[in-house]
Amino acid sequence: MTANLSMSQEHPFVFHLVQATLWDQTIASDGTYYPPTYEVDGFTHGTSNPQKLLNVANHFYPDVPGHWYCLRMTVESLKASGVETVHEGTAPVGDIQPDFEGAGDELFPHIKGGLKPAAVIGTHEVVRGDKGTFLSIKDITD
């Protein structure tokens, strides 16, 4: 419990990287978004430390084409939408192991459900290079 408290004070936000087309569909339908690997993973992955976001993106998603967003939430906004967040050690995304630089340095927020638009307090554009490399996230990493 102490780790959760100190994590939320040091890094107040929960970030989730999402393919823009999937999030746009969720917004249009006023539905709940579940990432493609949700059934395998059992939760929605998140990152609290903004300095880890590009490492996470470039490790897990470089081969997933298209435009991406970074959703900004809080543990409280997620709870108000009906889902709990637990800070735990890194976990695989689908069948990709979490062996990226900094993976073992801190706990990561695992969201125990899908994401509702009401939980999101900011949507940030993700900038990618020609070969799919994640370069920056507007107003977060730049």
CSV table of C-alpha atoms in Angstrom, one decimal:
chain,number,residue,atom,x,y,z
A,1,MET,CA,0.0,0.0,0.0
A,2,THR,CA,2.9,2.4,0.7
A,3,ALA,CA,4.3,1.8,-2.8
A,4,ASN,CA,0.9,2.8,-4.3
A,5,LEU,CA,0.8,6.0,-2.2
A,6,SER,CA,4.4,7.1,-3.0
A,7,MET,CA,3.9,6.3,-6.7
A,8,SER,CA,0.8,8.4,-7.0
A,9,GLN,CA,2.5,11.3,-5.2
A,10,GLU,CA,5.6,11.2,-7.4
A,11,HIS,CA,3.8,10.5,-10.6
A,12,PRO,CA,0.2,11.7,-10.4
A,13,PHE,CA,-1.0,10.4,-13.8
A,14,VAL,CA,-1.7,7.1,-15.4
A,15,PHE,CA,-0.9,7.0,-19.1
A,16,HIS,CA,-2.1,4.5,-21.7
A,17,LEU,CA,-0.8,4.3,-25.3
A,18,VAL,CA,-3.6,3.5,-27.7
A,19,GLN,CA,-4.1,3.2,-31.4
A,20,ALA,CA,-6.0,6.3,-32.6
A,21,THR,CA,-8.5,4.3,-34.7
A,22,LEU,CA,-9.5,2.1,-31.7
A,23,TRP,CA,-9.8,5.1,-29.3
A,24,ASP,CA,-11.8,7.1,-32.0
A,25,GLN,CA,-14.2,4.2,-32.3
A,26,THR,CA,-14.6,4.1,-28.5
A,27,ILE,CA,-15.4,7.8,-28.4
A,28,ALA,CA,-17.8,7.6,-31.4
A,29,SER,CA,-19.8,4.7,-29.7
A,30,ASP,CA,-19.4,6.1,-26.1
A,31,GLY,CA,-18.2,2.6,-25.3
A,32,THR,CA,-15.5,1.1,-23.2
A,33,TYR,CA,-12.1,0.5,-24.8
A,34,TYR,CA,-10.2,-2.8,-24.1
A,35,PRO,CA,-6.7,-3.2,-25.6
A,36,PRO,CA,-6.2,-6.0,-28.2
A,37,THR,CA,-4.2,-8.0,-25.6
A,38,TYR,CA,-6.7,-7.6,-22.7
A,39,GLU,CA,-8.0,-11.2,-22.7
A,40,VAL,CA,-4.5,-12.6,-22.6
A,41,ASP,CA,-3.1,-10.0,-20.1
A,42,GLY,CA,-6.2,-9.7,-17.9
A,43,PHE,CA,-5.8,-5.9,-17.4
A,44,THR,CA,-5.1,-2.7,-19.3
A,45,HIS,CA,-1.5,-1.7,-19.1
A,46,GLY,CA,-0.5,1.8,-18.0
A,47,THR,CA,2.6,3.8,-17.2
A,48,SER,CA,2.9,6.5,-14.5
A,49,ASN,CA,6.4,7.8,-15.1
A,50,PRO,CA,6.3,9.9,-18.3
A,51,GLN,CA,10.0,9.2,-18.8
A,52,LYS,CA,9.2,5.6,-19.4
A,53,LEU,CA,6.6,6.1,-22.0
A,54,LEU,CA,8.8,6.2,-25.1
A,55,ASN,CA,10.8,3.1,-23.9
A,56,VAL,CA,7.5,1.2,-23.4
A,57,ALA,CA,6.1,2.3,-26.8
A,58,ASN,CA,9.3,1.4,-28.7
A,59,HIS,CA,9.6,-1.9,-26.9
A,60,PHE,CA,6.0,-3.2,-27.3
A,61,TYR,CA,4.5,-1.4,-30.3
A,62,PRO,CA,7.1,-0.4,-33.0
A,63,ASP,CA,5.6,-2.9,-35.5
A,64,VAL,CA,2.0,-1.7,-34.9
A,65,PRO,CA,1.3,0.8,-37.7
A,66,GLY,CA,-0.8,3.9,-37.6
A,67,HIS,CA,-1.4,7.0,-35.5
A,68,TRP,CA,-1.4,6.7,-31.7
A,69,TYR,CA,-2.6,8.7,-28.7
A,70,CYS,CA,-1.5,8.8,-25.2
A,71,LEU,CA,-4.4,8.9,-22.8
A,72,ARG,CA,-3.8,10.7,-19.5
A,73,MET,CA,-5.9,9.7,-16.4
A,74,THR,CA,-5.5,9.5,-12.7
A,75,VAL,CA,-6.2,6.6,-10.3
A,76,GLU,CA,-9.1,8.7,-9.1
A,77,SER,CA,-10.6,9.3,-12.5
A,78,LEU,CA,-10.3,5.6,-13.3
A,79,LYS,CA,-12.0,4.7,-10.0
A,80,ALA,CA,-14.8,7.2,-10.7
A,81,SER,CA,-15.4,5.3,-14.0
A,82,GLY,CA,-15.7,2.0,-12.2
A,83,VAL,CA,-12.2,0.5,-12.4
A,84,GLU,CA,-9.4,-0.1,-9.9
A,85,THR,CA,-5.7,0.5,-10.6
A,86,VAL,CA,-3.0,-1.6,-8.9
A,87,HIS,CA,0.7,-0.7,-9.2
A,88,GLU,CA,2.6,-3.9,-9.8
A,89,GLY,CA,5.8,-5.1,-11.5
A,90,THR,CA,6.1,-5.1,-15.2
A,91,ALA,CA,4.2,-7.8,-17.1
A,92,PRO,CA,4.2,-9.0,-20.7
A,93,VAL,CA,2.0,-7.4,-23.3
A,94,GLY,CA,0.5,-10.3,-25.1
A,95,ASP,CA,3.5,-12.5,-25.9
A,96,ILE,CA,6.1,-9.7,-25.7
A,97,GLN,CA,8.2,-9.9,-22.6
A,98,PRO,CA,8.9,-6.7,-20.6
A,99,ASP,CA,12.6,-6.7,-21.0
A,100,PHE,CA,13.1,-3.0,-21.9
A,101,GLU,CA,15.5,-0.6,-20.2
A,102,GLY,CA,14.0,0.5,-16.8
A,103,ALA,CA,11.4,-2.3,-16.7
A,104,GLY,CA,12.4,-3.3,-13.2
A,105,ASP,CA,13.0,0.1,-11.7
A,106,GLU,CA,9.5,0.8,-10.5
A,107,LEU,CA,5.9,-0.4,-10.4
A,108,PHE,CA,3.5,0.1,-13.3
A,109,PRO,CA,-0.3,0.8,-13.1
A,110,HIS,CA,-2.4,-2.2,-14.1
A,111,ILE,CA,-5.9,-1.1,-14.8
A,112,LYS,CA,-8.4,-3.8,-13.8
A,113,GLY,CA,-10.9,-3.2,-16.6
A,114,GLY,CA,-11.5,-1.2,-19.7
A,115,LEU,CA,-11.2,2.5,-20.3
A,116,LYS,CA,-14.2,4.7,-20.5
A,117,PRO,CA,-13.9,8.2,-22.1
A,118,ALA,CA,-15.1,9.8,-18.8
A,119,ALA,CA,-11.9,8.5,-17.1
A,120,VAL,CA,-9.6,10.4,-19.6
A,121,ILE,CA,-8.6,13.9,-18.6
A,122,GLY,CA,-6.3,14.5,-21.5
A,123,THR,CA,-5.5,13.0,-25.0
A,124,HIS,CA,-2.1,13.6,-26.3
A,125,GLU,CA,-0.8,13.2,-29.9
A,126,VAL,CA,2.0,10.7,-30.4
A,127,VAL,CA,4.8,11.6,-32.9
A,128,ARG,CA,6.3,8.6,-34.8
A,129,GLY,CA,9.2,8.4,-37.2
A,130,ASP,CA,9.1,7.0,-40.7
A,131,LYS,CA,10.0,3.5,-39.5
A,132,GLY,CA,7.5,3.4,-36.7
A,133,THR,CA,9.8,4.7,-33.9
A,134,PHE,CA,7.9,6.6,-31.2
A,135,LEU,CA,9.7,10.0,-31.0
A,136,SER,CA,7.6,12.1,-28.6
A,137,ILE,CA,4.3,12.7,-27.0
A,138,LYS,CA,2.9,16.2,-27.2
A,139,ASP,CA,3.0,18.0,-23.9
A,140,ILE,CA,4.3,15.0,-22.0
A,141,THR,CA,7.8,14.1,-23.4
A,142,ASP,CA,8.6,17.1,-25.5
